[in-house]
PDB file of C-alpha atoms in Angstrom:
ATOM      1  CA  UNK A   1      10.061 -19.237   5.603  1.00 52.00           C
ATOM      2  CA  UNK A   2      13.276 -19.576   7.105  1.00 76.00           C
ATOM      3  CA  UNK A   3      14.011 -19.529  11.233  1.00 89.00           C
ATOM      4  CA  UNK A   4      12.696 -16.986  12.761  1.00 93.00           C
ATOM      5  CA  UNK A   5      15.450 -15.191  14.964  1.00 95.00           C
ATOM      6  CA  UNK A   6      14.215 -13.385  18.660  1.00 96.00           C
ATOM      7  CA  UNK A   7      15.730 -11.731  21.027  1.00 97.00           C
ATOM      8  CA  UNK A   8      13.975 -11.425  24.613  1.00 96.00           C
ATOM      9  CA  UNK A   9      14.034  -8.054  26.526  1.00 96.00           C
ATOM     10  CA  UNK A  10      12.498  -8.692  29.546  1.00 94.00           C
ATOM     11  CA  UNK A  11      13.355  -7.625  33.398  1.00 92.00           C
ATOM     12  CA  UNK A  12      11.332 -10.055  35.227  1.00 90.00           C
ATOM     13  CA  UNK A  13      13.608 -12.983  35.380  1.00 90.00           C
ATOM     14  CA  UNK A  14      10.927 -15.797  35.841  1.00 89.00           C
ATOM     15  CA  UNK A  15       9.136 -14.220  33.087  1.00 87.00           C
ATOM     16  CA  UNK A  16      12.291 -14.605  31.443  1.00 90.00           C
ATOM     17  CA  UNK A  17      13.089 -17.302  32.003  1.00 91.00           C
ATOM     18  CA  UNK A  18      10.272 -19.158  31.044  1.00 89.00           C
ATOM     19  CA  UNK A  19       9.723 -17.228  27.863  1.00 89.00           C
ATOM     20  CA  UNK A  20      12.886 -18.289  26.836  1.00 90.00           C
ATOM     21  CA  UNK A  21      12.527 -22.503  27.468  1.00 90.00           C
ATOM     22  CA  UNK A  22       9.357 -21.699  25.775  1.00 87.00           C
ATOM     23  CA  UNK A  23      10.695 -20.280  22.911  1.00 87.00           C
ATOM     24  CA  UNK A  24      13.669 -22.377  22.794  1.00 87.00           C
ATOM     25  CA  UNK A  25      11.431 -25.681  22.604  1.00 87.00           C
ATOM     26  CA  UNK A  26       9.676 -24.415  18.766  1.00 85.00           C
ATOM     27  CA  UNK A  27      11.863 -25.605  15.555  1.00 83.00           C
ATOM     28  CA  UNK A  28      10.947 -22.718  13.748  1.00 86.00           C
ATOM     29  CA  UNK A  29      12.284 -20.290  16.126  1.00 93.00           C
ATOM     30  CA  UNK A  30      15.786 -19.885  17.165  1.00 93.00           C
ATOM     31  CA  UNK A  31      16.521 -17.865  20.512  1.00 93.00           C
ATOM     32  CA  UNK A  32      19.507 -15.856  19.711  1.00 94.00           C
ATOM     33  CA  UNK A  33      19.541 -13.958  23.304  1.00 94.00           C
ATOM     34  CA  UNK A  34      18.314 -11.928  26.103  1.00 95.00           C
ATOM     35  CA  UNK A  35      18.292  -8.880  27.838  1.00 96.00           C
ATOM     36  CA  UNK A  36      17.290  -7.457  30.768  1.00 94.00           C
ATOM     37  CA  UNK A  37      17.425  -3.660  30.812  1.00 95.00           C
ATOM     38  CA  UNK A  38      16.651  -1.445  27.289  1.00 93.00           C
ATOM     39  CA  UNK A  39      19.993  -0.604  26.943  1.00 94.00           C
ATOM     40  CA  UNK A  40      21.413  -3.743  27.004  1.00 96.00           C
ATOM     41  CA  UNK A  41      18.226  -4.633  24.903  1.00 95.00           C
ATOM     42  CA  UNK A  42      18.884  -2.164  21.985  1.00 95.00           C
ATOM     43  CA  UNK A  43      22.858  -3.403  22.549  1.00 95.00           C
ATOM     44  CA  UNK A  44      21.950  -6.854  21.610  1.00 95.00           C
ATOM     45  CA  UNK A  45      19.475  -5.740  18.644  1.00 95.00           C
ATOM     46  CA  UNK A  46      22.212  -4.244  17.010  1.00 93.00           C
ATOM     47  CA  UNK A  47      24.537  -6.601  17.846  1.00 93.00           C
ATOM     48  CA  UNK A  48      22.499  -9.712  16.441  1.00 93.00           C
ATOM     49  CA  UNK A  49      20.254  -7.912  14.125  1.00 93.00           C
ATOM     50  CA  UNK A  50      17.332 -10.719  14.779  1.00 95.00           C
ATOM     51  CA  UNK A  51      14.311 -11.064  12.823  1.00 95.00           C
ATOM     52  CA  UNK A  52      11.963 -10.042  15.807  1.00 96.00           C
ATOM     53  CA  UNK A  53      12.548  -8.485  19.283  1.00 97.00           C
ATOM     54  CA  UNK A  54      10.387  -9.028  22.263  1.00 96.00           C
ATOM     55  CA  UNK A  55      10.050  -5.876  24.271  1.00 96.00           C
ATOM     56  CA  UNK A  56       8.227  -5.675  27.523  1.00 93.00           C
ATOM     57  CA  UNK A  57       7.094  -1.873  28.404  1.00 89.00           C
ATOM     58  CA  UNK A  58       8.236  -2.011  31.832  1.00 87.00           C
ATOM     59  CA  UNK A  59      11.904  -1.775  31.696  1.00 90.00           C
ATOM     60  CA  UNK A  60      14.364  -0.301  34.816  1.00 89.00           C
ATOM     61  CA  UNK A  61      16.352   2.053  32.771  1.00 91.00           C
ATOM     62  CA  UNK A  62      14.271   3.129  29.659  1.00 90.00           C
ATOM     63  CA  UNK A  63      10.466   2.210  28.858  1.00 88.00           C
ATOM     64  CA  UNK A  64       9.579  -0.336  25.405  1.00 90.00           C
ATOM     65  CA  UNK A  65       8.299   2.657  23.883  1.00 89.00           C
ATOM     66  CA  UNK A  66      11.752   4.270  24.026  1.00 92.00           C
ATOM     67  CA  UNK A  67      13.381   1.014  23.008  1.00 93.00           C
ATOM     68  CA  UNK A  68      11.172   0.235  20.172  1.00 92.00           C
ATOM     69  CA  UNK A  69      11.871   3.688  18.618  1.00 90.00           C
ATOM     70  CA  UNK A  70      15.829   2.901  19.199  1.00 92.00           C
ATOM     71  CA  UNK A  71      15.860  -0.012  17.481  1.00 93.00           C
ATOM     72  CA  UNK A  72      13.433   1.217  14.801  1.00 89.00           C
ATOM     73  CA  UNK A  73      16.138   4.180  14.388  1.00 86.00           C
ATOM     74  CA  UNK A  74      19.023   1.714  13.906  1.00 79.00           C
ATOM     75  CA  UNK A  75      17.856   1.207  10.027  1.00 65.00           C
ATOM     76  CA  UNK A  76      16.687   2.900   7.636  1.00 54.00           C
ATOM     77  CA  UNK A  77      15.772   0.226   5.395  1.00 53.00           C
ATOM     78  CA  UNK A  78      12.559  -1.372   6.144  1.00 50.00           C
ATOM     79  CA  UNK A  79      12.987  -4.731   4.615  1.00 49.00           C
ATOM     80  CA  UNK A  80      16.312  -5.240   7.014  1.00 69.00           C
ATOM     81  CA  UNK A  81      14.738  -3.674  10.205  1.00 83.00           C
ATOM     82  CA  UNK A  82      14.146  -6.158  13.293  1.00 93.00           C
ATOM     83  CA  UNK A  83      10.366  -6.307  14.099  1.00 94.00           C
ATOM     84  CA  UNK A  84       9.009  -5.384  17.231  1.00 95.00           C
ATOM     85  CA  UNK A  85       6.397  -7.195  19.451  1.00 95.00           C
ATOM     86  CA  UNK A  86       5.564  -5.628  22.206  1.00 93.00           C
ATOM     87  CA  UNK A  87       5.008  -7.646  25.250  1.00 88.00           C
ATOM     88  CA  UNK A  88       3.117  -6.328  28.200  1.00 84.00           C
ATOM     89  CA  UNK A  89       0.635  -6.473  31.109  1.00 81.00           C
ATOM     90  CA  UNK A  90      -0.961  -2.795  29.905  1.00 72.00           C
ATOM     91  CA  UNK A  91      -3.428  -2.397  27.376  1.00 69.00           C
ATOM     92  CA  UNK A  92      -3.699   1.407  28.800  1.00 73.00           C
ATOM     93  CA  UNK A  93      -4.645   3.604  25.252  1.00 74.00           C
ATOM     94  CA  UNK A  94      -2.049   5.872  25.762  1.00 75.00           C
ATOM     95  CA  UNK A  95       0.570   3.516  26.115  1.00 79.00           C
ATOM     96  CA  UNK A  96      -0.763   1.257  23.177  1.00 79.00           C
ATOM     97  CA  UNK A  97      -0.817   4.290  20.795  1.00 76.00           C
ATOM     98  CA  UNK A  98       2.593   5.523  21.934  1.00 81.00           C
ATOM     99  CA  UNK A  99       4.101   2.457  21.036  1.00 83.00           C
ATOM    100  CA  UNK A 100       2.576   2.353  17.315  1.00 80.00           C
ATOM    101  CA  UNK A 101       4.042   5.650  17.352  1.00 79.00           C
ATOM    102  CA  UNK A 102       7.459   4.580  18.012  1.00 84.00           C
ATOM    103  CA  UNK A 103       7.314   1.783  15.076  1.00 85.00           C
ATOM    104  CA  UNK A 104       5.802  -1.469  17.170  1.00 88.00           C
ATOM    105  CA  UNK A 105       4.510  -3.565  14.430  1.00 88.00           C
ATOM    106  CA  UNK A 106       2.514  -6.030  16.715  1.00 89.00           C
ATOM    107  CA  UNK A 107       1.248  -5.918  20.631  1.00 88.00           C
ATOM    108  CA  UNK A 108       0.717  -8.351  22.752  1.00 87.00           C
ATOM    109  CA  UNK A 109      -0.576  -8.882  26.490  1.00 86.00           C
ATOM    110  CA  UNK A 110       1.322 -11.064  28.761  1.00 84.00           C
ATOM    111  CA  UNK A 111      -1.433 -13.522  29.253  1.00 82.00           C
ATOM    112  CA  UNK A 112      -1.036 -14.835  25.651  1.00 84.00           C
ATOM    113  CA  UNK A 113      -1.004 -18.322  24.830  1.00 84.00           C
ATOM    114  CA  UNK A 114       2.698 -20.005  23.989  1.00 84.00           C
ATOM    115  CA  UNK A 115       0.833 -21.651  20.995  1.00 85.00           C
ATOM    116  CA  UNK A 116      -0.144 -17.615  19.675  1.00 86.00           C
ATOM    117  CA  UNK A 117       2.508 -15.999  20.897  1.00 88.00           C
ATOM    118  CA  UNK A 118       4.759 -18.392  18.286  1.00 89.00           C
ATOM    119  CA  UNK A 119       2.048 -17.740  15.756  1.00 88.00           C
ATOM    120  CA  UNK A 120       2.442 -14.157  16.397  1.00 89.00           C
ATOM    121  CA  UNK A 121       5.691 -14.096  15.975  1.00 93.00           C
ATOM    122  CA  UNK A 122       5.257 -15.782  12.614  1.00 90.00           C
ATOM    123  CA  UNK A 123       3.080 -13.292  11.473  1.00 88.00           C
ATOM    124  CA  UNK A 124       5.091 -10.377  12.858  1.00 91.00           C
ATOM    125  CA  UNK A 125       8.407 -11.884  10.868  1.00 91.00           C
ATOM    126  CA  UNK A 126       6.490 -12.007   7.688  1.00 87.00           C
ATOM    127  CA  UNK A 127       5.920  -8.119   8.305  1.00 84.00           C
ATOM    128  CA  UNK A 128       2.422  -8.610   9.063  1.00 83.00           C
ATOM    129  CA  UNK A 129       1.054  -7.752  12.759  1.00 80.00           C
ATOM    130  CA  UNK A 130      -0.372  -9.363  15.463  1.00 83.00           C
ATOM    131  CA  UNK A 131      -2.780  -7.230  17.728  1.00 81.00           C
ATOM    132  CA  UNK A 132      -4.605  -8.454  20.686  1.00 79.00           C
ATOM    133  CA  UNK A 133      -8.063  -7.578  20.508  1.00 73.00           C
ATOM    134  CA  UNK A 134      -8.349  -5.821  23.375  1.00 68.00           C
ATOM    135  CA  UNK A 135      -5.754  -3.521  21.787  1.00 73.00           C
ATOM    136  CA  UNK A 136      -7.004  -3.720  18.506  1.00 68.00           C
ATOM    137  CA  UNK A 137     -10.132  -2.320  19.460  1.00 67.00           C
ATOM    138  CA  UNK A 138      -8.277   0.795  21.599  1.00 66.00           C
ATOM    139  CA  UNK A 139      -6.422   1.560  17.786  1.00 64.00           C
ATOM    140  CA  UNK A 140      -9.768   0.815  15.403  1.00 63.00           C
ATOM    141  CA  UNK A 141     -12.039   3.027  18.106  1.00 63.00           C
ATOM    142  CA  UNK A 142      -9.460   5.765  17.418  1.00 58.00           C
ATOM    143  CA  UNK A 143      -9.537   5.133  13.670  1.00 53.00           C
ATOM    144  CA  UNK A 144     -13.221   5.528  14.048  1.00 52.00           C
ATOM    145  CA  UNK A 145     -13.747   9.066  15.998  1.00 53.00           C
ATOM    146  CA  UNK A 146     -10.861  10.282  13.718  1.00 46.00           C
ATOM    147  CA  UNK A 147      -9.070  11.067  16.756  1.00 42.00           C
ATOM    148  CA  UNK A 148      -5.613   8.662  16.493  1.00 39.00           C
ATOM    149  CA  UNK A 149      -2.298   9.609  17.125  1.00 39.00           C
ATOM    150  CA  UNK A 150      -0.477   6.812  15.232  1.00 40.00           C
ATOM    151  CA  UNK A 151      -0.010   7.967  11.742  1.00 42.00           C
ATOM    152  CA  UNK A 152      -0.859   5.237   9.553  1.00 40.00           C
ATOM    153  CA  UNK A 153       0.075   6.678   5.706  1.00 42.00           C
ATOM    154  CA  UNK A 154      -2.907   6.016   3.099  1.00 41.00           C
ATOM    155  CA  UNK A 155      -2.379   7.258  -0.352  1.00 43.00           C
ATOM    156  CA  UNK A 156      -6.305   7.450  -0.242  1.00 48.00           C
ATOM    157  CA  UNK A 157      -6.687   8.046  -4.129  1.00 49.00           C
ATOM    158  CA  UNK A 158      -4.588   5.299  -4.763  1.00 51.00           C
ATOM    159  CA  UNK A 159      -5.760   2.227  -2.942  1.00 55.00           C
ATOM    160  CA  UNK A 160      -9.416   3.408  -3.849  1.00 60.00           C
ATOM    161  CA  UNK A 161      -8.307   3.362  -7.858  1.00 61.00           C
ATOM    162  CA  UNK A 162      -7.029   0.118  -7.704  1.00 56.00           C
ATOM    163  CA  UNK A 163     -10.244  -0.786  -5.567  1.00 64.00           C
ATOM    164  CA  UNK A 164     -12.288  -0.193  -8.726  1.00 65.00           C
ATOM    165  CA  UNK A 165     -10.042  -1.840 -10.973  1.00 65.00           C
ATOM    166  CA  UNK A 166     -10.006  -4.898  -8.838  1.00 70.00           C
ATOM    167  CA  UNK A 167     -12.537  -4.949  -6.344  1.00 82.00           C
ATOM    168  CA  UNK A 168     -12.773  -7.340  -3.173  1.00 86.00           C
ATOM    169  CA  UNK A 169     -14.074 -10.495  -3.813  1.00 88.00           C
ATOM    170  CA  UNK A 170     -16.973 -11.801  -1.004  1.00 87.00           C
ATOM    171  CA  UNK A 171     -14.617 -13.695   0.452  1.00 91.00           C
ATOM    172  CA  UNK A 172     -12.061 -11.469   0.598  1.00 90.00           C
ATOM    173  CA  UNK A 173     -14.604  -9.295   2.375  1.00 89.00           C
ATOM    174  CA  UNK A 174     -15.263 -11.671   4.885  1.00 90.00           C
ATOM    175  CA  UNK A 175     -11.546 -12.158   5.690  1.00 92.00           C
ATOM    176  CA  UNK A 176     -10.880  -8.318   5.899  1.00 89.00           C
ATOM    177  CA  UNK A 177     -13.945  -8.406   8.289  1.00 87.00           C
ATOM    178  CA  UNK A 178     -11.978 -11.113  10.452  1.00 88.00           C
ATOM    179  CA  UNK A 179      -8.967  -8.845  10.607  1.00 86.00           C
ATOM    180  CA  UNK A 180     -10.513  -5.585  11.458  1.00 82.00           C
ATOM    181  CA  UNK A 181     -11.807  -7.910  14.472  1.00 79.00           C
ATOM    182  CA  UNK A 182      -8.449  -8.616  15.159  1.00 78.00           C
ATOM    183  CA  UNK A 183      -8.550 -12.051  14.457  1.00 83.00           C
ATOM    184  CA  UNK A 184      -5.279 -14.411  13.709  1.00 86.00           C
ATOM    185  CA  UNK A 185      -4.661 -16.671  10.848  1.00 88.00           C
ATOM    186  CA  UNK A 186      -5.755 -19.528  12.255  1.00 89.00           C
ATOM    187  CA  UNK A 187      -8.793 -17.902  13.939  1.00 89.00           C
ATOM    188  CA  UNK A 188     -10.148 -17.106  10.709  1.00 91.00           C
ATOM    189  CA  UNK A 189      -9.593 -20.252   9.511  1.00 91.00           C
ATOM    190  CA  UNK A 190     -11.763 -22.187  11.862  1.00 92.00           C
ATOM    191  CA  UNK A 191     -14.337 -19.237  11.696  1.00 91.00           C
ATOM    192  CA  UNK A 192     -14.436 -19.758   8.016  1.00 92.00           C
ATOM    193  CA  UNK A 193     -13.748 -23.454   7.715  1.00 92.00           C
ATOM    194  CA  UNK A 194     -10.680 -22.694   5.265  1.00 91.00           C
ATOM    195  CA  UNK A 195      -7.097 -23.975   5.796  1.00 91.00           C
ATOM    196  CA  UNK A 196      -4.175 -21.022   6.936  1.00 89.00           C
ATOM    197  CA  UNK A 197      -2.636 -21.408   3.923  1.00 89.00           C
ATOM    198  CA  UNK A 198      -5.866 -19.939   1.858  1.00 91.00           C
ATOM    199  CA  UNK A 199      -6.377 -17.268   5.055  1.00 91.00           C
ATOM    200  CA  UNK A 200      -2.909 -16.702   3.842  1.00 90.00           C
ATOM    201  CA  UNK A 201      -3.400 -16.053   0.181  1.00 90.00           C
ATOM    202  CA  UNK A 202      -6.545 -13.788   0.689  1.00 91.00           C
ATOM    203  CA  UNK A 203      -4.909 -11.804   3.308  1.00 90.00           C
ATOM    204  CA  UNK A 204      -1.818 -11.042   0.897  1.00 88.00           C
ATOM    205  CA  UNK A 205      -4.937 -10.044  -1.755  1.00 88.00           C
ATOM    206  CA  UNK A 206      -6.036  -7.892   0.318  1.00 88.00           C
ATOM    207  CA  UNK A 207      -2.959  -5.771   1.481  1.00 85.00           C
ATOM    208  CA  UNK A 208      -2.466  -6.028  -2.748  1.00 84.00           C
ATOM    209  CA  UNK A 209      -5.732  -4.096  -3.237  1.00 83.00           C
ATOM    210  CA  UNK A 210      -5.827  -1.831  -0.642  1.00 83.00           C
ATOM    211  CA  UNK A 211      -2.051  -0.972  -0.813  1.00 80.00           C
ATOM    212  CA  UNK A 212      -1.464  -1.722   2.799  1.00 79.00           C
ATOM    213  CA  UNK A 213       2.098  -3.071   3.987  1.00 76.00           C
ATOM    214  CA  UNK A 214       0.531  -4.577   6.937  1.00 79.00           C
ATOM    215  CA  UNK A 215      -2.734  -6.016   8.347  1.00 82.00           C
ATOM    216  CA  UNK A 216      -3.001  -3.236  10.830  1.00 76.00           C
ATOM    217  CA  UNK A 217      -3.222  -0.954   7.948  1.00 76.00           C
ATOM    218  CA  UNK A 218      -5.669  -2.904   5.740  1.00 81.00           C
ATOM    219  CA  UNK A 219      -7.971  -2.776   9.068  1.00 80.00           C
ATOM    220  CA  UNK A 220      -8.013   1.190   8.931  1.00 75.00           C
ATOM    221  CA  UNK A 221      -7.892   1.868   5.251  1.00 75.00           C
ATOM    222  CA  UNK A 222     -11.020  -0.900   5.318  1.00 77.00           C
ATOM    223  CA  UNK A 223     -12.772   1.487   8.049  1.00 73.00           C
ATOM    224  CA  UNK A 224     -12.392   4.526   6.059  1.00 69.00           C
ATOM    225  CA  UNK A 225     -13.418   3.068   2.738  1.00 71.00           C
ATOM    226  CA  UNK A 226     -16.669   1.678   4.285  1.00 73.00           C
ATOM    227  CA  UNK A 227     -15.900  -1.779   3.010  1.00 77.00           C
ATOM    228  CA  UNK A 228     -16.529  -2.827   6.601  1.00 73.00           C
ATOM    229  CA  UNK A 229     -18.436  -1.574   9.617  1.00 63.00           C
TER     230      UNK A 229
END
């Protein structure tokens, strides 16, 4: 795909700071600017209209969750709408949830990686999401007690017809199984000895047959459908 444009919202200006050389120094990413309050934050959003915004939770004037749901609001279209990562030192339930709530579309805690926070970016651009697994657990353990706040919408008849018209191949299977563990692209790759471009083609299979727009929601319609456990 083509360069992914991200805006920072951050407070913390060593965090900051950093982020940004770090960001700056990847070719397929191209830092179009930063902020350090939500308002200015949602400002610059709309301003820019990047491809993803990274939005830390803490913020002096308004929290992420409050930001994320501004920016979501900004569009109605979903194909135009600037992803959201969120970015944060948290991985407290309520706060996860609220944030899916407010339209997050991938999570991340601070102590990620600069090699998988670029990859999660990647993934978040191409409208898939990226979920930490301590936080994909907090979402999938919700999923499971049937007690989660986050609507995810499942046209259950649906994605279960085309199921049995085109089931899941083993493969297929054991990818889905990687991404209910909340495994990335190239984690399931090494797990599986297969290259990230055939993760790639199995995981767009997959949100095909179970009618999911994103991985998050291929993980709970999986859960429900007892494909895995």
């Amino acid at each position: 795909m083509s360069s992914i444009r991200v805006v920072l919202i951050e407070d913390h200006d060593l965090t900051r700071m950093g982020m940004k050389i770090a960001l700056q120094q990847q070719g397929e990413l191209v830092f179009v600017g930063e902020a350090a309050t939500g308002a200015e934050g949602v400002a610059l959003v709309n301003s820019q209209q990047p491809d993803v915004a990274i939005v830390d939770l803490g913020l002096p004037d308004m929290d992420g969750v409050e930001v994320t749901r501004q920016i979501k609001a900004a569009t109605t279209e979903a194909s135009k709408a600037t992803k959201v990562l969120i970015l944060t030192l948290t991985d407290n339930q309520e706060t996860v949830l609220a944030a899916f709530a407010a339209g997050a579309d991938s999570y991340c805690i601070k102590d990620i990686s600069s090699e998988n926070l670029v990859q999660a970016l990647k993934l978040t651009a191409e409208g898939n999401s990226w979920i930490d697994p301590a936080i994909a657990n907090i979402v999938l353990q919700q999923v499971r007690r049937k007690e989660a706040t986050v609507e995810i919408a499942a046209a259950e008849a649906d994605y279960k017809q085309v199921l049995e018209a085109t089931p899941l191949t083993e493969r297929e299977l054991e990818v889905l199984s990687e991404i209910v563990n909340g495994n990335s692209n190239a984690e399931i790759a090494e797990k599986l000895y297969i290259t990230v471009g055939t993760v790639k083609t199995h995981v767009r299979n997959i949100l095909n047959k179970l009618c999911a727009d994103d991985r998050t929601q291929a993980a709970v319609r999986a859960l429900r459908a007892g494909l895995v456990k």
